[in-house]
């Protein structure tokens, strides 16, 4: 059996995180099965909206612990953001007294319909697991979303603890304060549990390639900044050539050796385990047990059957098809590790080389599009939605618009509300909206976050659309143009017309827009 500290010396809480496609779920599941096989009581939890624990364990899971057949002592669950949000809204509404009218209840529910409430509710479930809600388990293992969103999750205990410490009146994004299940002491206990090396290990999973190692180093640094230094580095899929006459196998081994030799000092200082590359798919209990136990590995055929050649059109044909529209939005989606960033960069470069102005950006917090493009290409702009920068811009804009007529006390209260961690989510959504709007005249290629979080972003787009159309529709001749309408392309913009309300919030930003409606394509 490979030496694997997470299995041989486990802490009560284990967090598996890393770049998409490095094997987080496989290792988390294998560890959970291995600990349960030793007679321990284990709960495996996925915080990834695109969870595939069901497929890995071959059992249908819900948002409550479900026993895994044929593994005594193991239960698993998915934290479902939508069901968590609905449960949270129900708890808040139950706190309202009988004197509250139906209209007031409807208003409260509407206030709790945004993406911020969804994040708070999912985080509440997460905090509960760290605060003893599942005290009957010896170990709780978290299979998390790819690193960018996991960093967001792990930063929330510290962020909310600081926010509630400095804010004794509640905040608008939290809903009615009396309805909160989440209390300051719960955040504090969660923060203490995360930073305690005797209770928690954060397992950074990587592969022996430059991209995954770079992402692991970035993640490690951000975790250190959160005072979460209790990290274990695991290099998954380590390859050693058994046949030294096989040139391809030897070259693959050398590539991995070179990537590991160039590993940043921030990673070399961490305790490190290596898991070998195996010749079978890690799905099902037999394969999961074999992952950490070489003696139980199924036999692998010495040769593989030859694949029949398939004649498929190349990526260039897709780029030609996209280019015919002259402008539009291309969103590249898919599971972590399938190659979204590579495809997005290739499409963007292809469009630029065909003479079009292209903006290549990303909604993934673990973005590395600039690294993939690696150079300056005429007519191509490459950037990313940076959470910190966008939050600063958003706060400045709100202060300028809403704080213009406030006195000093009013401005102080507004700043207090804007200090909420929810502001980051709103700021990112606004940045996304601005980028979507650019596609009215140019090409925008978006390298999105892994599927689950992209769907949450699009869901937020739909929620924003419903709120705008129901609440902010002007009574005059103006009209609303929301990001969802742009994605659907179901509107017309006569040249020179004052567009009224928009996702940017002002008519001035809409004036002078190209007359064509946005054309959106999804590539997955």
PDB file of N, CA and C in Angstrom, residues 84-172:
ATOM      1  N   UNK A  84     -30.467  23.545   0.298  1.00  0.00           N
ATOM      2  CA  UNK A  84     -29.999  24.228   1.506  1.00  0.00           C
ATOM      3  C   UNK A  84     -30.587  25.631   1.584  1.00  0.00           C
ATOM      4  N   UNK A  85     -30.644  26.318   0.441  1.00  0.00           N
ATOM      5  CA  UNK A  85     -31.202  27.672   0.420  1.00  0.00           C
ATOM      6  C   UNK A  85     -32.686  27.658   0.754  1.00  0.00           C
ATOM      7  N   UNK A  86     -33.419  26.689   0.218  1.00  0.00           N
ATOM      8  CA  UNK A  86     -34.851  26.619   0.510  1.00  0.00           C
ATOM      9  C   UNK A  86     -35.091  26.310   1.983  1.00  0.00           C
ATOM     10  N   UNK A  87     -34.292  25.398   2.537  1.00  0.00           N
ATOM     11  CA  UNK A  87     -34.403  25.092   3.966  1.00  0.00           C
ATOM     12  C   UNK A  87     -34.091  26.318   4.808  1.00  0.00           C
ATOM     13  N   UNK A  88     -33.078  27.066   4.389  1.00  0.00           N
ATOM     14  CA  UNK A  88     -32.696  28.282   5.110  1.00  0.00           C
ATOM     15  C   UNK A  88     -33.822  29.312   5.061  1.00  0.00           C
ATOM     16  N   UNK A  89     -34.416  29.501   3.875  1.00  0.00           N
ATOM     17  CA  UNK A  89     -35.519  30.454   3.750  1.00  0.00           C
ATOM     18  C   UNK A  89     -36.692  30.050   4.640  1.00  0.00           C
ATOM     19  N   UNK A  90     -36.966  28.739   4.691  1.00  0.00           N
ATOM     20  CA  UNK A  90     -38.066  28.257   5.527  1.00  0.00           C
ATOM     21  C   UNK A  90     -37.812  28.568   6.995  1.00  0.00           C
ATOM     22  N   UNK A  91     -36.569  28.361   7.444  1.00  0.00           N
ATOM     23  CA  UNK A  91     -36.242  28.640   8.845  1.00  0.00           C
ATOM     24  C   UNK A  91     -36.413  30.121   9.160  1.00  0.00           C
ATOM     25  N   UNK A  92     -35.982  30.976   8.227  1.00  0.00           N
ATOM     26  CA  UNK A  92     -36.115  32.417   8.448  1.00  0.00           C
ATOM     27  C   UNK A  92     -37.588  32.806   8.530  1.00  0.00           C
ATOM     28  N   UNK A  93     -38.400  32.294   7.604  1.00  0.00           N
ATOM     29  CA  UNK A  93     -39.817  32.647   7.583  1.00  0.00           C
ATOM     30  C   UNK A  93     -40.539  32.134   8.818  1.00  0.00           C
ATOM     31  N   UNK A  94     -40.104  30.981   9.336  1.00  0.00           N
ATOM     32  CA  UNK A  94     -40.732  30.442  10.542  1.00  0.00           C
ATOM     33  C   UNK A  94     -40.494  31.320  11.758  1.00  0.00           C
ATOM     34  N   UNK A  95     -39.430  32.124  11.709  1.00  0.00           N
ATOM     35  CA  UNK A  95     -39.128  33.010  12.830  1.00  0.00           C
ATOM     36  C   UNK A  95     -40.024  34.248  12.848  1.00  0.00           C
ATOM     37  N   UNK A  96     -40.695  34.513  11.739  1.00  0.00           N
ATOM     38  CA  UNK A  96     -41.565  35.683  11.687  1.00  0.00           C
ATOM     39  C   UNK A  96     -42.830  35.425  12.496  1.00  0.00           C
ATOM     40  N   UNK A  97     -43.243  36.399  13.258  1.00  0.00           N
ATOM     41  CA  UNK A  97     -44.399  36.244  14.131  1.00  0.00           C
ATOM     42  C   UNK A  97     -45.713  36.217  13.373  1.00  0.00           C
ATOM     43  N   UNK A  98     -46.802  35.828  14.068  1.00  0.00           N
ATOM     44  CA  UNK A  98     -48.119  35.744  13.419  1.00  0.00           C
ATOM     45  C   UNK A  98     -48.653  37.099  12.974  1.00  0.00           C
ATOM     46  N   UNK A  99     -48.105  38.177  13.537  1.00  0.00           N
ATOM     47  CA  UNK A  99     -48.577  39.509  13.159  1.00  0.00           C
ATOM     48  C   UNK A  99     -48.067  39.949  11.786  1.00  0.00           C
ATOM     49  N   UNK A 100     -47.090  39.213  11.237  1.00  0.00           N
ATOM     50  CA  UNK A 100     -46.529  39.571   9.934  1.00  0.00           C
ATOM     51  C   UNK A 100     -47.527  39.221   8.835  1.00  0.00           C
ATOM     52  N   UNK A 101     -47.784  40.159   7.965  1.00  0.00           N
ATOM     53  CA  UNK A 101     -48.767  39.950   6.901  1.00  0.00           C
ATOM     54  C   UNK A 101     -48.197  39.078   5.790  1.00  0.00           C
ATOM     55  N   UNK A 102     -49.096  38.574   4.947  1.00  0.00           N
ATOM     56  CA  UNK A 102     -48.668  37.746   3.816  1.00  0.00           C
ATOM     57  C   UNK A 102     -47.773  38.541   2.877  1.00  0.00           C
ATOM     58  N   UNK A 103     -48.094  39.817   2.698  1.00  0.00           N
ATOM     59  CA  UNK A 103     -47.262  40.658   1.841  1.00  0.00           C
ATOM     60  C   UNK A 103     -45.864  40.831   2.390  1.00  0.00           C
ATOM     61  N   UNK A 104     -45.756  41.001   3.701  1.00  0.00           N
ATOM     62  CA  UNK A 104     -44.446  41.153   4.331  1.00  0.00           C
ATOM     63  C   UNK A 104     -43.650  39.856   4.232  1.00  0.00           C
ATOM     64  N   UNK A 105     -44.339  38.724   4.391  1.00  0.00           N
ATOM     65  CA  UNK A 105     -43.654  37.433   4.236  1.00  0.00           C
ATOM     66  C   UNK A 105     -43.129  37.270   2.812  1.00  0.00           C
ATOM     67  N   UNK A 106     -43.947  37.687   1.859  1.00  0.00           N
ATOM     68  CA  UNK A 106     -43.523  37.602   0.463  1.00  0.00           C
ATOM     69  C   UNK A 106     -42.304  38.477   0.213  1.00  0.00           C
ATOM     70  N   UNK A 107     -42.273  39.647   0.839  1.00  0.00           N
ATOM     71  CA  UNK A 107     -41.128  40.549   0.685  1.00  0.00           C
ATOM     72  C   UNK A 107     -39.863  39.925   1.251  1.00  0.00           C
ATOM     73  N   UNK A 108     -39.983  39.298   2.433  1.00  0.00           N
ATOM     74  CA  UNK A 108     -38.824  38.657   3.054  1.00  0.00           C
ATOM     75  C   UNK A 108     -38.318  37.519   2.174  1.00  0.00           C
ATOM     76  N   UNK A 109     -39.248  36.696   1.660  1.00  0.00           N
ATOM     77  CA  UNK A 109     -38.832  35.594   0.791  1.00  0.00           C
ATOM     78  C   UNK A 109     -38.126  36.127  -0.450  1.00  0.00           C
ATOM     79  N   UNK A 110     -38.624  37.218  -0.995  1.00  0.00           N
ATOM     80  CA  UNK A 110     -38.000  37.809  -2.173  1.00  0.00           C
ATOM     81  C   UNK A 110     -36.593  38.298  -1.856  1.00  0.00           C
ATOM     82  N   UNK A 111     -36.416  38.875  -0.649  1.00  0.00           N
ATOM     83  CA  UNK A 111     -35.097  39.346  -0.238  1.00  0.00           C
ATOM     84  C   UNK A 111     -34.121  38.187  -0.078  1.00  0.00           C
ATOM     85  N   UNK A 112     -34.654  36.998   0.176  1.00  0.00           N
ATOM     86  CA  UNK A 112     -33.807  35.829   0.393  1.00  0.00           C
ATOM     87  C   UNK A 112     -33.720  34.951  -0.848  1.00  0.00           C
ATOM     88  N   UNK A 113     -33.978  35.511  -2.013  1.00  0.00           N
ATOM     89  CA  UNK A 113     -33.999  34.705  -3.239  1.00  0.00           C
ATOM     90  C   UNK A 113     -32.715  34.806  -4.039  1.00  0.00           C
ATOM     91  N   UNK A 114     -31.759  35.619  -3.593  1.00  0.00           N
ATOM     92  CA  UNK A 114     -30.563  35.852  -4.379  1.00  0.00           C
ATOM     93  C   UNK A 114     -29.488  34.808  -4.188  1.00  0.00           C
ATOM     94  N   UNK A 115     -28.414  34.964  -4.982  1.00  0.00           N
ATOM     95  CA  UNK A 115     -27.285  34.034  -4.922  1.00  0.00           C
ATOM     96  C   UNK A 115     -26.579  34.101  -3.579  1.00  0.00           C
ATOM     97  N   UNK A 116     -26.602  35.281  -2.947  1.00  0.00           N
ATOM     98  CA  UNK A 116     -25.936  35.418  -1.654  1.00  0.00           C
ATOM     99  C   UNK A 116     -26.584  34.507  -0.619  1.00  0.00           C
ATOM    100  N   UNK A 117     -27.920  34.436  -0.625  1.00  0.00           N
ATOM    101  CA  UNK A 117     -28.618  33.556   0.305  1.00  0.00           C
ATOM    102  C   UNK A 117     -28.248  32.105   0.045  1.00  0.00           C
ATOM    103  N   UNK A 118     -28.111  31.735  -1.228  1.00  0.00           N
ATOM    104  CA  UNK A 118     -27.720  30.362  -1.566  1.00  0.00           C
ATOM    105  C   UNK A 118     -26.351  30.037  -0.994  1.00  0.00           C
ATOM    106  N   UNK A 119     -25.410  30.966  -1.124  1.00  0.00           N
ATOM    107  CA  UNK A 119     -24.073  30.735  -0.581  1.00  0.00           C
ATOM    108  C   UNK A 119     -24.105  30.631   0.939  1.00  0.00           C
ATOM    109  N   UNK A 120     -24.839  31.540   1.593  1.00  0.00           N
ATOM    110  CA  UNK A 120     -24.925  31.523   3.049  1.00  0.00           C
ATOM    111  C   UNK A 120     -25.527  30.208   3.527  1.00  0.00           C
ATOM    112  N   UNK A 121     -26.586  29.749   2.851  1.00  0.00           N
ATOM    113  CA  UNK A 121     -27.260  28.528   3.268  1.00  0.00           C
ATOM    114  C   UNK A 121     -26.353  27.309   3.125  1.00  0.00           C
ATOM    115  N   UNK A 122     -25.653  27.205   1.983  1.00  0.00           N
ATOM    116  CA  UNK A 122     -24.724  26.089   1.790  1.00  0.00           C
ATOM    117  C   UNK A 122     -23.599  26.146   2.817  1.00  0.00           C
ATOM    118  N   UNK A 123     -23.135  27.355   3.101  1.00  0.00           N
ATOM    119  CA  UNK A 123     -22.084  27.520   4.098  1.00  0.00           C
ATOM    120  C   UNK A 123     -22.586  27.139   5.486  1.00  0.00           C
ATOM    121  N   UNK A 124     -23.846  27.424   5.772  1.00  0.00           N
ATOM    122  CA  UNK A 124     -24.435  27.040   7.051  1.00  0.00           C
ATOM    123  C   UNK A 124     -24.386  25.526   7.233  1.00  0.00           C
ATOM    124  N   UNK A 125     -24.691  24.793   6.159  1.00  0.00           N
ATOM    125  CA  UNK A 125     -24.610  23.334   6.224  1.00  0.00           C
ATOM    126  C   UNK A 125     -23.174  22.894   6.497  1.00  0.00           C
ATOM    127  N   UNK A 126     -22.242  23.516   5.804  1.00  0.00           N
ATOM    128  CA  UNK A 126     -20.820  23.200   5.963  1.00  0.00           C
ATOM    129  C   UNK A 126     -20.352  23.473   7.392  1.00  0.00           C
ATOM    130  N   UNK A 127     -20.723  24.638   7.934  1.00  0.00           N
ATOM    131  CA  UNK A 127     -20.324  24.997   9.296  1.00  0.00           C
ATOM    132  C   UNK A 127     -20.897  24.010  10.297  1.00  0.00           C
ATOM    133  N   UNK A 128     -22.139  23.580  10.060  1.00  0.00           N
ATOM    134  CA  UNK A 128     -22.752  22.624  10.974  1.00  0.00           C
ATOM    135  C   UNK A 128     -21.965  21.331  11.084  1.00  0.00           C
ATOM    136  N   UNK A 129     -21.380  20.876   9.976  1.00  0.00           N
ATOM    137  CA  UNK A 129     -20.583  19.651  10.000  1.00  0.00           C
ATOM    138  C   UNK A 129     -19.318  19.827  10.830  1.00  0.00           C
ATOM    139  N   UNK A 130     -18.770  21.044  10.855  1.00  0.00           N
ATOM    140  CA  UNK A 130     -17.576  21.325  11.656  1.00  0.00           C
ATOM    141  C   UNK A 130     -17.921  21.638  13.107  1.00  0.00           C
ATOM    142  N   UNK A 131     -19.194  21.888  13.358  1.00  0.00           N
ATOM    143  CA  UNK A 131     -19.618  22.323  14.687  1.00  0.00           C
ATOM    144  C   UNK A 131     -20.360  21.231  15.437  1.00  0.00           C
ATOM    145  N   UNK A 132     -20.232  19.986  14.971  1.00  0.00           N
ATOM    146  CA  UNK A 132     -20.769  18.881  15.745  1.00  0.00           C
ATOM    147  C   UNK A 132     -22.135  18.392  15.341  1.00  0.00           C
ATOM    148  N   UNK A 133     -22.697  18.878  14.213  1.00  0.00           N
ATOM    149  CA  UNK A 133     -24.009  18.398  13.792  1.00  0.00           C
ATOM    150  C   UNK A 133     -23.976  16.906  13.447  1.00  0.00           C
ATOM    151  N   UNK A 134     -22.809  16.379  13.093  1.00  0.00           N
ATOM    152  CA  UNK A 134     -22.649  14.956  12.775  1.00  0.00           C
ATOM    153  C   UNK A 134     -21.628  14.344  13.731  1.00  0.00           C
ATOM    154  N   UNK A 135     -21.861  14.533  15.020  1.00  0.00           N
ATOM    155  CA  UNK A 135     -20.873  14.139  16.031  1.00  0.00           C
ATOM    156  C   UNK A 135     -20.692  12.628  16.130  1.00  0.00           C
ATOM    157  N   UNK A 136     -21.575  11.839  15.548  1.00  0.00           N
ATOM    158  CA  UNK A 136     -21.465  10.393  15.667  1.00  0.00           C
ATOM    159  C   UNK A 136     -20.424   9.765  14.761  1.00  0.00           C
ATOM    160  N   UNK A 137     -19.755  10.552  13.926  1.00  0.00           N
ATOM    161  CA  UNK A 137     -18.766  10.014  12.996  1.00  0.00           C
ATOM    162  C   UNK A 137     -17.352  10.211  13.527  1.00  0.00           C
ATOM    163  N   UNK A 138     -16.498   9.209  13.280  1.00  0.00           N
ATOM    164  CA  UNK A 138     -15.081   9.327  13.661  1.00  0.00           C
ATOM    165  C   UNK A 138     -14.347  10.290  12.736  1.00  0.00           C
ATOM    166  N   UNK A 139     -14.713  10.269  11.458  1.00  0.00           N
ATOM    167  CA  UNK A 139     -14.049  11.122  10.468  1.00  0.00           C
ATOM    168  C   UNK A 139     -15.087  11.685   9.508  1.00  0.00           C
ATOM    169  N   UNK A 140     -14.910  12.950   9.140  1.00  0.00           N
ATOM    170  CA  UNK A 140     -15.714  13.570   8.089  1.00  0.00           C
ATOM    171  C   UNK A 140     -14.753  13.999   6.989  1.00  0.00           C
ATOM    172  N   UNK A 141     -14.988  13.484   5.790  1.00  0.00           N
ATOM    173  CA  UNK A 141     -14.118  13.745   4.641  1.00  0.00           C
ATOM    174  C   UNK A 141     -14.872  14.612   3.647  1.00  0.00           C
ATOM    175  N   UNK A 142     -14.270  15.727   3.274  1.00  0.00           N
ATOM    176  CA  UNK A 142     -14.892  16.661   2.340  1.00  0.00           C
ATOM    177  C   UNK A 142     -14.244  16.519   0.966  1.00  0.00           C
ATOM    178  N   UNK A 143     -15.059  16.141  -0.005  1.00  0.00           N
ATOM    179  CA  UNK A 143     -14.632  16.158  -1.406  1.00  0.00           C
ATOM    180  C   UNK A 143     -15.096  17.488  -1.968  1.00  0.00           C
ATOM    181  N   UNK A 144     -14.160  18.395  -2.198  1.00  0.00           N
ATOM    182  CA  UNK A 144     -14.536  19.770  -2.508  1.00  0.00           C
ATOM    183  C   UNK A 144     -14.521  20.059  -3.994  1.00  0.00           C
ATOM    184  N   UNK A 145     -15.071  21.219  -4.337  1.00  0.00           N
ATOM    185  CA  UNK A 145     -15.020  21.712  -5.713  1.00  0.00           C
ATOM    186  C   UNK A 145     -13.586  22.095  -6.055  1.00  0.00           C
ATOM    187  N   UNK A 146     -13.278  22.267  -7.361  1.00  0.00           N
ATOM    188  CA  UNK A 146     -11.930  22.725  -7.730  1.00  0.00           C
ATOM    189  C   UNK A 146     -11.516  23.972  -6.961  1.00  0.00           C
ATOM    190  N   UNK A 147     -10.214  24.161  -6.840  1.00  0.00           N
ATOM    191  CA  UNK A 147      -9.613  25.023  -5.822  1.00  0.00           C
ATOM    192  C   UNK A 147     -10.185  26.411  -5.677  1.00  0.00           C
ATOM    193  N   UNK A 148     -10.477  27.102  -6.769  1.00  0.00           N
ATOM    194  CA  UNK A 148     -10.936  28.480  -6.640  1.00  0.00           C
ATOM    195  C   UNK A 148     -12.149  28.601  -5.746  1.00  0.00           C
ATOM    196  N   UNK A 149     -13.109  27.704  -5.911  1.00  0.00           N
ATOM    197  CA  UNK A 149     -14.331  27.774  -5.122  1.00  0.00           C
ATOM    198  C   UNK A 149     -14.140  27.171  -3.736  1.00  0.00           C
ATOM    199  N   UNK A 150     -13.210  26.245  -3.607  1.00  0.00           N
ATOM    200  CA  UNK A 150     -12.903  25.720  -2.281  1.00  0.00           C
ATOM    201  C   UNK A 150     -12.240  26.792  -1.423  1.00  0.00           C
ATOM    202  N   UNK A 151     -11.357  27.579  -2.020  1.00  0.00           N
ATOM    203  CA  UNK A 151     -10.742  28.686  -1.279  1.00  0.00           C
ATOM    204  C   UNK A 151     -11.808  29.653  -0.799  1.00  0.00           C
ATOM    205  N   UNK A 152     -12.806  29.891  -1.623  1.00  0.00           N
ATOM    206  CA  UNK A 152     -13.912  30.754  -1.216  1.00  0.00           C
ATOM    207  C   UNK A 152     -14.625  30.151  -0.004  1.00  0.00           C
ATOM    208  N   UNK A 153     -14.901  28.858  -0.056  1.00  0.00           N
ATOM    209  CA  UNK A 153     -15.589  28.191   1.049  1.00  0.00           C
ATOM    210  C   UNK A 153     -14.766  28.244   2.327  1.00  0.00           C
ATOM    211  N   UNK A 154     -13.466  27.944   2.222  1.00  0.00           N
ATOM    212  CA  UNK A 154     -12.620  27.906   3.412  1.00  0.00           C
ATOM    213  C   UNK A 154     -12.332  29.297   3.962  1.00  0.00           C
ATOM    214  N   UNK A 155     -12.488  30.322   3.138  1.00  0.00           N
ATOM    215  CA  UNK A 155     -12.249  31.686   3.628  1.00  0.00           C
ATOM    216  C   UNK A 155     -13.453  32.250   4.365  1.00  0.00           C
ATOM    217  N   UNK A 156     -14.631  31.664   4.161  1.00  0.00           N
ATOM    218  CA  UNK A 156     -15.837  32.244   4.731  1.00  0.00           C
ATOM    219  C   UNK A 156     -15.882  32.234   6.259  1.00  0.00           C
ATOM    220  N   UNK A 157     -15.409  31.175   6.949  1.00  0.00           N
ATOM    221  CA  UNK A 157     -15.447  31.260   8.420  1.00  0.00           C
ATOM    222  C   UNK A 157     -14.719  32.482   8.955  1.00  0.00           C
ATOM    223  N   UNK A 158     -13.538  32.764   8.407  1.00  0.00           N
ATOM    224  CA  UNK A 158     -12.778  33.931   8.867  1.00  0.00           C
ATOM    225  C   UNK A 158     -13.475  35.221   8.454  1.00  0.00           C
ATOM    226  N   UNK A 159     -13.987  35.248   7.229  1.00  0.00           N
ATOM    227  CA  UNK A 159     -14.632  36.465   6.732  1.00  0.00           C
ATOM    228  C   UNK A 159     -15.887  36.804   7.527  1.00  0.00           C
ATOM    229  N   UNK A 160     -16.744  35.793   7.750  1.00  0.00           N
ATOM    230  CA  UNK A 160     -17.980  36.067   8.483  1.00  0.00           C
ATOM    231  C   UNK A 160     -17.712  36.337   9.960  1.00  0.00           C
ATOM    232  N   UNK A 161     -16.704  35.675  10.539  1.00  0.00           N
ATOM    233  CA  UNK A 161     -16.364  35.952  11.935  1.00  0.00           C
ATOM    234  C   UNK A 161     -15.970  37.412  12.102  1.00  0.00           C
ATOM    235  N   UNK A 162     -15.106  37.893  11.211  1.00  0.00           N
ATOM    236  CA  UNK A 162     -14.688  39.290  11.285  1.00  0.00           C
ATOM    237  C   UNK A 162     -15.830  40.243  11.013  1.00  0.00           C
ATOM    238  N   UNK A 163     -16.695  39.892  10.058  1.00  0.00           N
ATOM    239  CA  UNK A 163     -17.803  40.778   9.717  1.00  0.00           C
ATOM    240  C   UNK A 163     -18.781  40.909  10.881  1.00  0.00           C
ATOM    241  N   UNK A 164     -19.149  39.780  11.494  1.00  0.00           N
ATOM    242  CA  UNK A 164     -20.106  39.833  12.596  1.00  0.00           C
ATOM    243  C   UNK A 164     -19.508  40.487  13.832  1.00  0.00           C
ATOM    244  N   UNK A 165     -18.194  40.351  13.996  1.00  0.00           N
ATOM    245  CA  UNK A 165     -17.536  40.994  15.131  1.00  0.00           C
ATOM    246  C   UNK A 165     -17.640  42.506  15.026  1.00  0.00           C
ATOM    247  N   UNK A 166     -17.512  43.029  13.802  1.00  0.00           N
ATOM    248  CA  UNK A 166     -17.524  44.475  13.590  1.00  0.00           C
ATOM    249  C   UNK A 166     -18.913  45.020  13.279  1.00  0.00           C
ATOM    250  N   UNK A 167     -19.912  44.140  13.176  1.00  0.00           N
ATOM    251  CA  UNK A 167     -21.247  44.571  12.779  1.00  0.00           C
ATOM    252  C   UNK A 167     -22.249  44.020  13.778  1.00  0.00           C
ATOM    253  N   UNK A 168     -22.723  44.861  14.678  1.00  0.00           N
ATOM    254  CA  UNK A 168     -23.621  44.393  15.731  1.00  0.00           C
ATOM    255  C   UNK A 168     -25.092  44.618  15.405  1.00  0.00           C
ATOM    256  N   UNK A 169     -25.392  44.984  14.153  1.00  0.00           N
ATOM    257  CA  UNK A 169     -26.784  45.252  13.800  1.00  0.00           C
ATOM    258  C   UNK A 169     -27.287  44.321  12.703  1.00  0.00           C
ATOM    259  N   UNK A 170     -26.462  43.300  12.342  1.00  0.00           N
ATOM    260  CA  UNK A 170     -26.849  42.434  11.242  1.00  0.00           C
ATOM    261  C   UNK A 170     -26.533  43.106   9.927  1.00  0.00           C
ATOM    262  N   UNK A 171     -26.896  42.451   8.824  1.00  0.00           N
ATOM    263  CA  UNK A 171     -26.645  43.033   7.502  1.00  0.00           C
ATOM    264  C   UNK A 171     -27.784  42.667   6.582  1.00  0.00           C
ATOM    265  N   UNK A 172     -28.029  43.496   5.623  1.00  0.00           N
ATOM    266  CA  UNK A 172     -29.161  43.285   4.734  1.00  0.00           C
ATOM    267  C   UNK A 172     -29.060  41.964   3.999  1.00  0.00           C
TER     268      UNK A 172
END
